[in-house]
């Protein structure tokens, strides 16, 4: 396999992050023949229990300590999971020292880090998106409310740990959302945009060392964003995911959508590289297009992420593993003839499926229950069934919940319904206790959506 910048067989890899996405990436990398050890910083209970995976207890904000760890442990490649370190410039810090890292530099990460930057980029490059206006003055934003229809969408400019987007149903909600943004420390600006209706689609790409126009298109996935069934309840980070969500469409429609999505990708990569050419860098890393497809199959871009999705990544990793696709090779190889596209593979009849269900703590996405214990002993993991942890730590040999999204149950199969059923049968086998002796079971500590795959 020709590799532009690394030619090492016994690789040591560091994955930055602690969620389900990072557990899935670390697990998949640990299966690669070229990898001897994977470190995850800081990781979770799931990563600490994986073979050949080790957690590293360093705060993600502490770039210097991470860099010292990379140097003293001869890490060959670092892969960045979440957006915050990218926006904080961890890639710039690594590259200044000639250390190998996979992710966009902070200038490129503005595509995710600033809604104003990304919306202006879309408008300038004629990428279809929701109509919007940006505001840096609360008065002007509030005055604008008399000119819009509801629902409307208010987006804080800066990163806000997944809480920056508010869908407002009336004037009162919109006023509160505007005040919240301007009273927070995260953003001095916001965007007010039209509410779009349709089916969401996550299109993720690996923009690797082969250069622009050679992006690898990972299979499309669908994230179930709202907390409750049938798109009701508040927006979350994602309550589940499935692969190839538009497979029931006619082939011609899939091809049309495919062409439209590729156009968005190409416009993005070429124009962002052009716009930031003075940095002497180009887009390198994962790129996520969050898309909305309306009833007439017109596509608009909702957002860019400069990372993989969560829980979409968990869904993809069990799929790639079962399809015998080496994720590390997708990041490192540079000898493919033209772009590689796993969606076209699918259209050409490889109808495999994967399903991901999030088990979340009651209360999520608002303040949620935590510090209880999770018993996974009745779940028998296999090639077709894998649990990826998110908000968990190990305490006295038990799995303790610490986060809103606790874990995902992930399944793979040829038959779509069987795959979904397997995930549901197993998520129901997970038991939760308020004590680490497992004497006091409490079934009201967690919840999951009942309609994933539907
Ligand atoms: P963003 O970070 O911009 O993607 O927003 C997070 C989520 O909010 C999206 O995945 C959608 O579920 C929802 N959302 C964002 N913008 C819009 C919009 N204009 N219309 C409808 N839903 C939206
Ligand atoms: N699941 C959506 C995201 O990762 O942004």
Short mmCIF file of C-alpha atoms and ligand atoms in Angstrom, two decimals:
data_model
loop_
_atom_site.label_atom_id
_atom_site.label_comp_id
_atom_site.label_asym_id
_atom_site.label_seq_id
_atom_site.Cartn_x
_atom_site.Cartn_y
_atom_site.Cartn_z
CA UNK A 1 0.00 0.00 0.00
CA UNK A 2 1.61 3.27 -1.06
CA UNK A 3 1.65 5.79 1.72
CA UNK A 4 2.74 9.33 1.34
CA UNK A 5 3.82 10.22 4.81
CA UNK A 6 4.10 7.09 6.90
CA UNK A 7 5.55 3.78 6.01
CA UNK A 8 5.42 1.91 9.24
CA UNK A 9 3.96 -1.47 10.00
CA UNK A 10 4.05 -1.53 13.77
CA UNK A 11 2.23 1.68 14.41
CA UNK A 12 1.35 3.29 17.69
CA UNK A 13 -1.66 5.54 17.39
CA UNK A 14 -3.14 8.10 19.75
CA UNK A 15 -6.86 8.90 19.50
CA UNK A 16 -7.97 12.13 21.17
CA UNK A 17 -11.40 12.12 22.82
CA UNK A 18 -13.59 10.20 25.22
CA UNK A 19 -16.92 9.51 23.57
CA UNK A 20 -18.50 6.63 21.72
CA UNK A 21 -16.99 7.89 18.49
CA UNK A 22 -13.50 7.58 19.92
CA UNK A 23 -14.18 4.13 21.40
CA UNK A 24 -15.35 2.98 17.97
CA UNK A 25 -12.35 4.50 16.17
CA UNK A 26 -9.87 3.06 18.69
CA UNK A 27 -11.48 -0.40 18.52
CA UNK A 28 -11.41 -0.39 14.72
CA UNK A 29 -7.80 0.80 14.56
CA UNK A 30 -6.78 -1.86 17.08
CA UNK A 31 -7.96 -4.49 14.57
CA UNK A 32 -5.61 -3.23 11.85
CA UNK A 33 -2.64 -5.48 11.02
CA UNK A 34 -0.41 -2.41 10.94
CA UNK A 35 -1.20 -1.30 14.49
CA UNK A 36 0.46 -2.60 17.64
CA UNK A 37 -1.08 -0.28 20.19
CA UNK A 38 -3.77 2.36 20.41
CA UNK A 39 -3.83 5.01 23.13
CA UNK A 40 -6.96 7.03 23.85
CA UNK A 41 -6.80 10.36 25.62
CA UNK A 42 -8.65 10.42 27.96
CA UNK A 43 -10.90 7.50 26.84
CA UNK A 44 -13.71 5.86 28.81
CA UNK A 45 -14.54 2.53 30.49
CA UNK A 46 -15.05 0.88 27.09
CA UNK A 47 -11.64 1.84 25.72
CA UNK A 48 -9.95 0.78 28.96
CA UNK A 49 -11.44 -2.72 28.54
CA UNK A 50 -10.29 -3.21 24.90
CA UNK A 51 -7.33 -5.39 24.01
CA UNK A 52 -4.32 -3.37 22.81
CA UNK A 53 -5.98 -0.10 23.80
CA UNK A 54 -4.75 2.03 26.72
CA UNK A 55 -6.28 5.15 28.24
CA UNK A 56 -4.10 8.19 28.83
CA UNK A 57 -5.14 10.57 31.56
CA UNK A 58 -4.36 14.00 30.10
CA UNK A 59 -6.76 16.92 29.75
CA UNK A 60 -7.54 17.59 26.08
CA UNK A 61 -6.92 21.31 26.57
CA UNK A 62 -3.34 20.62 27.56
CA UNK A 63 -1.69 20.44 24.15
CA UNK A 64 1.79 20.57 25.63
CA UNK A 65 1.27 17.51 27.81
CA UNK A 66 -0.28 15.63 24.91
CA UNK A 67 2.69 16.51 22.72
CA UNK A 68 5.12 15.39 25.44
CA UNK A 69 3.25 12.07 25.63
CA UNK A 70 3.43 11.64 21.86
CA UNK A 71 7.16 12.29 21.84
CA UNK A 72 8.06 10.14 24.82
CA UNK A 73 5.96 7.20 23.61
CA UNK A 74 7.00 7.42 19.96
CA UNK A 75 3.42 7.74 18.73
CA UNK A 76 3.40 7.53 14.93
CA UNK A 77 0.04 9.12 14.28
CA UNK A 78 -2.52 11.10 16.30
CA UNK A 79 -6.17 11.16 15.23
CA UNK A 80 -8.44 13.89 16.59
CA UNK A 81 -11.98 12.80 17.53
CA UNK A 82 -13.89 15.89 18.75
CA UNK A 83 -14.07 19.40 17.32
CA UNK A 84 -12.85 21.46 20.29
CA UNK A 85 -9.13 20.55 20.03
CA UNK A 86 -9.27 21.21 16.27
CA UNK A 87 -10.76 24.66 16.74
CA UNK A 88 -8.17 25.26 19.51
CA UNK A 89 -5.39 24.58 17.01
CA UNK A 90 -3.99 21.26 18.16
CA UNK A 91 -3.19 20.35 14.56
CA UNK A 92 -1.22 23.58 14.14
CA UNK A 93 0.72 22.81 17.34
CA UNK A 94 1.58 19.30 16.15
CA UNK A 95 2.56 20.39 12.65
CA UNK A 96 4.82 23.12 13.98
CA UNK A 97 6.83 20.33 15.59
CA UNK A 98 6.54 18.05 12.58
CA UNK A 99 4.43 15.52 14.50
CA UNK A 100 1.93 13.51 12.47
CA UNK A 101 -1.71 14.28 13.13
CA UNK A 102 -4.92 13.68 11.21
CA UNK A 103 -7.38 16.58 11.34
CA UNK A 104 -7.79 20.07 9.86
CA UNK A 105 -5.79 23.01 11.18
CA UNK A 106 -7.69 25.63 13.15
CA UNK A 107 -8.19 27.90 10.13
CA UNK A 108 -10.04 25.11 8.30
CA UNK A 109 -11.86 23.98 11.45
CA UNK A 110 -13.70 27.33 11.39
CA UNK A 111 -16.08 25.55 9.01
CA UNK A 112 -17.45 23.97 12.18
CA UNK A 113 -16.17 26.37 14.83
CA UNK A 114 -18.00 29.43 13.48
CA UNK A 115 -21.53 29.35 12.10
CA UNK A 116 -21.01 32.83 10.64
CA UNK A 117 -17.87 31.68 8.82
CA UNK A 118 -19.54 28.53 7.50
CA UNK A 119 -22.80 30.20 6.40
CA UNK A 120 -20.88 33.00 4.65
CA UNK A 121 -18.66 30.38 3.00
CA UNK A 122 -21.74 28.51 1.74
CA UNK A 123 -23.33 31.72 0.43
CA UNK A 124 -20.14 32.89 -1.27
CA UNK A 125 -19.68 29.54 -3.00
CA UNK A 126 -23.34 29.07 -3.94
CA UNK A 127 -23.85 26.01 -1.78
CA UNK A 128 -27.59 25.68 -1.09
CA UNK A 129 -28.39 26.24 2.58
CA UNK A 130 -31.16 27.71 4.73
CA UNK A 131 -31.61 31.48 4.19
CA UNK A 132 -30.00 33.32 7.08
CA UNK A 133 -28.85 36.59 8.57
CA UNK A 134 -25.99 37.14 10.96
CA UNK A 135 -26.12 39.50 13.95
CA UNK A 136 -23.56 40.87 16.36
CA UNK A 137 -26.01 43.20 18.11
CA UNK A 138 -28.84 41.83 20.32
CA UNK A 139 -31.18 44.74 19.48
CA UNK A 140 -30.88 44.12 15.74
CA UNK A 141 -31.43 40.38 16.22
CA UNK A 142 -34.56 41.00 18.32
CA UNK A 143 -35.91 43.51 15.78
CA UNK A 144 -35.42 40.97 13.01
CA UNK A 145 -37.92 38.63 14.72
CA UNK A 146 -40.83 40.74 13.44
CA UNK A 147 -39.81 39.83 9.89
CA UNK A 148 -39.62 36.03 10.16
CA UNK A 149 -41.91 33.01 10.23
CA UNK A 150 -41.86 30.28 12.90
CA UNK A 151 -40.37 27.84 13.57
CA UNK A 152 -37.03 29.55 13.18
CA UNK A 153 -33.50 28.46 14.01
CA UNK A 154 -31.05 30.44 16.14
CA UNK A 155 -27.42 29.40 16.05
CA UNK A 156 -24.69 30.69 18.32
CA UNK A 157 -21.59 31.51 16.30
CA UNK A 158 -19.00 29.62 18.36
CA UNK A 159 -18.76 26.05 19.64
CA UNK A 160 -21.21 25.49 22.48
CA UNK A 161 -20.78 21.79 23.31
CA UNK A 162 -23.73 20.77 21.14
CA UNK A 163 -26.07 23.35 22.69
CA UNK A 164 -25.57 26.17 20.20
CA UNK A 165 -28.60 25.51 17.99
CA UNK A 166 -32.13 26.32 19.18
CA UNK A 167 -35.25 25.62 17.17
CA UNK A 168 -37.78 28.24 18.28
CA UNK A 169 -41.52 27.85 17.81
CA UNK A 170 -42.58 31.37 18.74
CA UNK A 171 -41.38 34.86 19.45
CA UNK A 172 -40.89 34.22 23.17
CA UNK A 173 -38.64 31.22 22.58
CA UNK A 174 -36.65 33.16 19.99
CA UNK A 175 -36.15 36.12 22.35
CA UNK A 176 -34.92 33.78 25.09
CA UNK A 177 -32.54 32.02 22.68
CA UNK A 178 -31.08 35.33 21.47
CA UNK A 179 -30.57 36.57 25.02
CA UNK A 180 -28.96 33.27 26.02
CA UNK A 181 -26.41 33.48 23.21
CA UNK A 182 -25.43 37.08 23.93
CA UNK A 183 -25.24 36.41 27.70
CA UNK A 184 -22.96 33.39 27.25
CA UNK A 185 -19.19 33.44 26.95
CA UNK A 186 -19.18 31.34 23.78
CA UNK A 187 -20.42 33.75 21.12
CA UNK A 188 -20.50 37.40 20.24
CA UNK A 189 -22.54 36.72 17.12
CA UNK A 190 -25.41 34.56 16.03
CA UNK A 191 -27.22 33.44 12.94
CA UNK A 192 -31.01 33.39 12.50
CA UNK A 193 -32.05 31.05 9.72
CA UNK A 194 -35.09 29.45 8.10
CA UNK A 195 -36.29 26.17 9.53
CA UNK A 196 -35.92 23.40 6.96
CA UNK A 197 -38.14 20.34 6.76
CA UNK A 198 -37.10 16.96 5.41
CA UNK A 199 -34.91 13.96 6.05
CA UNK A 200 -31.44 14.51 7.47
CA UNK A 201 -28.45 12.69 6.04
CA UNK A 202 -24.87 12.53 7.33
CA UNK A 203 -22.28 12.32 4.55
CA UNK A 204 -18.78 11.80 5.90
CA UNK A 205 -15.49 11.91 4.04
CA UNK A 206 -11.89 11.07 4.66
CA UNK A 207 -9.81 13.84 3.11
CA UNK A 208 -6.48 12.12 3.26
CA UNK A 209 -2.99 12.70 2.02
CA UNK A 210 -3.85 11.95 -1.62
CA UNK A 211 -4.93 15.53 -2.20
CA UNK A 212 -8.12 17.28 -3.20
CA UNK A 213 -10.55 15.39 -5.45
CA UNK A 214 -9.47 12.07 -3.89
CA UNK A 215 -11.72 12.15 -0.88
CA UNK A 216 -13.06 8.82 0.30
CA UNK A 217 -16.85 8.85 0.67
CA UNK A 218 -17.90 6.76 3.64
CA UNK A 219 -21.34 5.20 3.45
CA UNK A 220 -24.15 7.67 4.18
CA UNK A 221 -25.76 7.36 7.56
CA UNK A 222 -28.78 8.82 9.27
CA UNK A 223 -28.65 10.22 12.75
CA UNK A 224 -31.83 10.33 14.85
CA UNK A 225 -31.48 13.81 16.33
CA UNK A 226 -34.49 14.35 18.51
CA UNK A 227 -34.77 12.78 21.93
CA UNK A 228 -38.14 11.13 21.43
CA UNK A 229 -39.80 8.96 18.83
CA UNK A 230 -41.04 10.43 15.54
CA UNK A 231 -38.82 13.52 15.74
CA UNK A 232 -40.38 14.88 18.90
CA UNK A 233 -38.76 16.26 22.02
CA UNK A 234 -35.62 18.37 22.22
CA UNK A 235 -32.65 18.11 19.88
CA UNK A 236 -29.79 15.89 21.13
CA UNK A 237 -26.33 14.95 19.95
CA UNK A 238 -27.99 11.91 18.33
CA UNK A 239 -30.04 9.02 19.72
CA UNK A 240 -29.23 6.40 17.11
CA UNK A 241 -27.99 5.83 13.59
CA UNK A 242 -28.45 3.57 10.60
CA UNK A 243 -26.47 3.10 7.45
CA UNK A 244 -27.72 3.72 3.89
CA UNK A 245 -30.86 5.53 5.08
CA UNK A 246 -32.17 6.30 1.61
CA UNK A 247 -31.89 2.75 0.32
CA UNK A 248 -35.62 2.48 -0.29
CA UNK A 249 -35.51 5.24 -2.89
CA UNK A 250 -35.45 4.47 -6.59
CA UNK A 251 -31.93 4.02 -7.99
CA UNK A 252 -32.28 7.14 -10.16
CA UNK A 253 -33.07 9.25 -7.14
CA UNK A 254 -30.10 7.85 -5.27
CA UNK A 255 -27.85 8.69 -8.23
CA UNK A 256 -29.28 12.22 -8.43
CA UNK A 257 -28.73 12.77 -4.70
CA UNK A 258 -25.27 11.33 -5.00
CA UNK A 259 -24.30 13.79 -7.71
CA UNK A 260 -25.70 16.74 -5.74
CA UNK A 261 -23.85 15.73 -2.57
CA UNK A 262 -20.58 15.24 -4.47
CA UNK A 263 -21.00 18.75 -5.92
CA UNK A 264 -21.26 20.17 -2.39
CA UNK A 265 -18.15 18.25 -1.37
CA UNK A 266 -16.11 19.36 -4.37
CA UNK A 267 -17.15 23.01 -4.03
CA UNK A 268 -16.25 22.88 -0.36
CA UNK A 269 -12.83 21.36 -0.72
CA UNK A 270 -11.69 23.41 -3.71
CA UNK A 271 -12.97 26.70 -2.34
CA UNK A 272 -11.78 26.29 1.23
CA UNK A 273 -8.32 25.35 -0.03
CA UNK A 274 -8.35 28.41 -2.28
CA UNK A 275 -9.68 30.74 0.44
CA UNK A 276 -7.03 29.61 2.94
CA UNK A 277 -4.12 29.11 0.56
CA UNK A 278 -2.00 31.65 2.46
CA UNK A 279 -1.85 29.23 5.38
CA UNK A 280 0.15 26.85 3.14
CA UNK A 281 -2.13 24.04 4.27
CA UNK A 282 -5.05 22.28 2.73
CA UNK A 283 -8.05 20.47 4.12
CA UNK A 284 -6.85 17.29 5.76
CA UNK A 285 -8.95 15.15 8.06
CA UNK A 286 -12.56 14.07 8.32
CA UNK A 287 -15.27 16.22 6.82
CA UNK A 288 -18.93 15.79 7.69
CA UNK A 289 -21.72 17.32 5.63
CA UNK A 290 -24.99 17.56 7.58
CA UNK A 291 -27.63 17.58 4.85
CA UNK A 292 -31.39 18.04 4.64
CA UNK A 293 -33.31 16.40 1.79
CA UNK A 294 -36.81 17.77 1.20
CA UNK A 295 -39.85 15.96 -0.15
CA UNK A 296 -38.84 16.82 -3.74
CA UNK A 297 -35.33 15.45 -3.14
CA UNK A 298 -33.70 18.86 -3.15
CA UNK A 299 -30.66 19.03 -0.90
CA UNK A 300 -29.52 21.80 1.38
CA UNK A 301 -26.47 21.87 3.61
CA UNK A 302 -27.30 22.39 7.29
CA UNK A 303 -23.80 22.31 8.68
CA UNK A 304 -20.18 21.32 8.33
CA UNK A 305 -18.38 19.30 10.97
CA UNK A 306 -14.62 18.87 10.81
CA UNK A 307 -14.80 15.50 12.50
CA UNK A 308 -16.78 12.30 12.30
CA UNK A 309 -20.32 12.18 13.72
CA UNK A 310 -21.36 10.63 16.99
CA UNK A 311 -23.19 8.15 16.94
CA UNK A 312 -22.71 7.81 13.15
CA UNK A 313 -19.09 6.70 13.65
CA UNK A 314 -20.11 3.82 15.91
CA UNK A 315 -22.54 2.71 13.20
CA UNK A 316 -19.86 2.95 10.52
CA UNK A 317 -17.14 1.13 12.45
CA UNK A 318 -19.10 -2.08 13.01
CA UNK A 319 -20.02 -1.92 9.31
CA UNK A 320 -16.43 -1.38 8.10
CA UNK A 321 -15.15 -4.16 10.37
CA UNK A 322 -17.65 -6.66 9.02
CA UNK A 323 -17.01 -5.53 5.44
CA UNK A 324 -13.28 -6.12 6.10
CA UNK A 325 -12.33 -2.53 5.30
CA UNK A 326 -9.22 -1.29 7.12
CA UNK A 327 -10.01 2.19 8.47
CA UNK A 328 -6.33 3.03 8.94
CA UNK A 329 -5.65 2.35 5.29
CA UNK A 330 -8.40 4.75 4.30
CA UNK A 331 -6.57 7.45 6.26
CA UNK A 332 -3.08 6.62 5.04
CA UNK A 333 -3.25 5.23 1.54
CA UNK A 334 -2.62 7.39 -1.47
CA UNK A 335 -2.73 4.95 -4.33
CA UNK A 336 -6.39 4.74 -5.18
CA UNK A 337 -7.29 5.45 -8.74
CA UNK A 338 -9.76 8.26 -8.40
CA UNK A 339 -11.98 8.81 -5.41
CA UNK A 340 -13.34 5.84 -3.56
CA UNK A 341 -17.02 5.79 -2.85
CA UNK A 342 -18.70 3.27 -0.58
CA UNK A 343 -22.13 4.59 -1.48
CA UNK A 344 -21.74 3.49 -5.06
CA UNK A 345 -20.70 0.08 -3.76
CA UNK A 346 -24.00 -0.03 -2.01
CA UNK A 347 -26.05 1.01 -5.01
CA UNK A 348 -24.33 -1.87 -6.76
CA UNK A 349 -26.20 -4.30 -4.55
CA UNK A 350 -24.11 -4.91 -1.43
CA UNK A 351 -27.09 -4.58 0.87
CA UNK A 352 -25.51 -4.94 4.29
CA UNK A 353 -26.91 -2.96 7.17
CA UNK A 354 -25.88 -1.63 10.56
CA UNK A 355 -27.95 -0.22 13.39
CA UNK A 356 -26.93 1.87 16.40
CA UNK A 357 -29.08 2.58 19.45
CA UNK A 358 -27.99 5.07 22.09
CA UNK A 359 -28.67 4.27 25.72
CA UNK A 360 -28.93 7.62 27.49
CA UNK A 361 -29.33 8.70 31.10
CA UNK A 362 -32.78 9.92 32.10
CA UNK A 363 -32.94 13.69 31.81
CA UNK A 364 -30.59 13.92 28.82
CA UNK A 365 -30.16 16.28 26.93
CA UNK A 366 -30.86 18.47 29.98
CA UNK A 367 -29.43 17.68 33.40
CA UNK A 368 -29.40 13.91 33.72
CA UNK A 369 -28.95 11.11 36.24
CA UNK A 370 -25.41 9.86 36.72
CA UNK A 371 -23.12 7.90 39.02
CA UNK A 372 -25.08 4.68 38.74
CA UNK A 373 -23.76 1.28 37.65
CA UNK A 374 -24.30 -0.54 34.38
CA UNK A 375 -24.39 -4.33 34.09
CA UNK A 376 -23.59 -5.58 30.58
CA UNK A 377 -23.09 -9.22 31.55
CA UNK A 378 -26.21 -10.44 29.74
CA UNK A 379 -25.11 -8.94 26.41
CA UNK A 380 -23.00 -11.37 24.39
CA UNK A 381 -20.84 -9.38 22.04
CA UNK A 382 -20.04 -11.02 18.71
CA UNK A 383 -18.96 -10.01 15.20
CA UNK A 384 -22.51 -8.74 14.68
CA UNK A 385 -22.94 -7.03 18.02
CA UNK A 386 -20.67 -4.54 19.70
CA UNK A 387 -21.10 -2.05 22.52
CA UNK A 388 -19.27 1.25 22.34
CA UNK A 389 -19.11 3.23 25.55
CA UNK A 390 -19.43 7.01 25.85
CA UNK A 391 -20.13 8.45 29.32
CA UNK A 392 -18.63 5.69 31.45
CA UNK A 393 -15.68 5.12 33.78
CA UNK A 394 -14.50 2.03 35.63
CA UNK A 395 -14.87 2.14 39.40
CA UNK A 396 -13.90 -0.86 41.53
CA UNK A 397 -14.28 -3.13 38.52
CA UNK A 398 -17.79 -1.85 37.73
CA UNK A 399 -18.95 0.34 34.85
CA UNK A 400 -20.19 3.62 36.27
CA UNK A 401 -22.22 6.10 34.21
CA UNK A 402 -20.92 9.66 34.04
CA UNK A 403 -22.43 11.09 30.87
CA UNK A 404 -25.74 11.84 29.18
CA UNK A 405 -25.19 9.40 26.37
CA UNK A 406 -23.89 6.34 28.19
CA UNK A 407 -23.23 3.85 25.39
CA UNK A 408 -24.44 2.53 22.06
CA UNK A 409 -25.52 -0.96 21.05
CA UNK A 410 -24.34 -1.58 17.49
CA UNK A 411 -25.38 -4.42 15.21
CA UNK A 412 -24.53 -5.56 11.70
CA UNK A 413 -26.39 -7.92 9.38
CA UNK A 414 -27.60 -8.76 5.94
CA UNK A 415 -31.21 -8.47 6.90
CA UNK A 416 -32.25 -5.00 7.92
CA UNK A 417 -35.10 -5.95 10.26
CA UNK A 418 -33.07 -8.71 11.96
CA UNK A 419 -30.26 -6.22 12.50
CA UNK A 420 -32.61 -3.72 14.15
CA UNK A 421 -34.24 -6.48 16.24
CA UNK A 422 -30.85 -7.73 17.43
CA UNK A 423 -29.98 -4.23 18.66
CA UNK A 424 -33.30 -3.86 20.50
CA UNK A 425 -33.16 -7.32 22.10
CA UNK A 426 -29.74 -6.49 23.48
CA UNK A 427 -30.29 -2.91 24.62
CA UNK A 428 -33.12 -4.36 26.74
CA UNK A 429 -30.67 -6.78 28.39
CA UNK A 430 -28.67 -3.92 29.89
CA UNK A 431 -29.39 -3.52 33.61
CA UNK A 432 -28.75 -0.52 35.83
CA UNK A 433 -28.18 -0.42 39.57
CA UNK A 434 -27.83 2.38 42.06
CA UNK A 435 -25.18 0.46 44.03
CA UNK A 436 -22.00 -1.17 42.88
CA UNK A 437 -22.91 -4.43 44.64
CA UNK A 438 -25.76 -4.77 42.10
CA UNK A 439 -28.35 -5.23 44.85
CA UNK A 440 -30.66 -2.31 44.04
CA UNK A 441 -31.79 -2.38 40.46
CA UNK A 442 -33.49 0.75 39.08
CA UNK A 443 -35.07 0.60 35.64
CA UNK A 444 -35.77 4.33 35.51
CA UNK A 445 -32.22 5.50 35.15
CA UNK A 446 -31.93 5.23 31.37
CA UNK A 447 -33.94 5.41 28.15
CA UNK A 448 -33.54 4.77 24.42
CA UNK A 449 -35.61 5.60 21.35
CA UNK A 450 -37.91 2.82 20.21
CA UNK A 451 -38.01 3.77 16.53
CA UNK A 452 -34.41 3.59 15.32
CA UNK A 453 -34.32 2.12 11.82
CA UNK A 454 -37.91 3.12 11.16
P1 LIG B 1 -26.13 22.30 13.20
O1 LIG B 1 -25.12 22.30 14.29
O2 LIG B 1 -26.18 23.58 12.44
O3 LIG B 1 -26.18 21.17 12.33
O4 LIG B 1 -27.49 22.02 13.93
C1 LIG B 1 -27.71 20.85 14.71
C2 LIG B 1 -29.01 20.23 14.34
O5 LIG B 1 -30.08 21.18 14.44
C3 LIG B 1 -29.10 19.71 12.91
O6 LIG B 1 -28.54 18.46 12.75
C4 LIG B 1 -30.59 19.71 12.71
O7 LIG B 1 -31.19 18.58 13.32
C5 LIG B 1 -31.04 20.94 13.42
N1 LIG B 1 -31.03 22.10 12.49
C6 LIG B 1 -30.01 22.96 12.28
N2 LIG B 1 -30.34 23.89 11.37
C7 LIG B 1 -31.60 23.63 10.99
C8 LIG B 1 -32.51 24.22 10.06
N3 LIG B 1 -32.19 25.31 9.37
N4 LIG B 1 -33.71 23.65 9.92
C9 LIG B 1 -34.08 22.56 10.63
N5 LIG B 1 -33.28 21.95 11.53
C10 LIG B 1 -32.04 22.47 11.71
N1 LIG B 2 -24.50 13.17 15.37
C1 LIG B 2 -24.28 14.48 14.89
C2 LIG B 2 -22.95 15.01 15.11
O1 LIG B 2 -22.04 14.29 15.47
O2 LIG B 2 -22.75 16.19 14.90
#
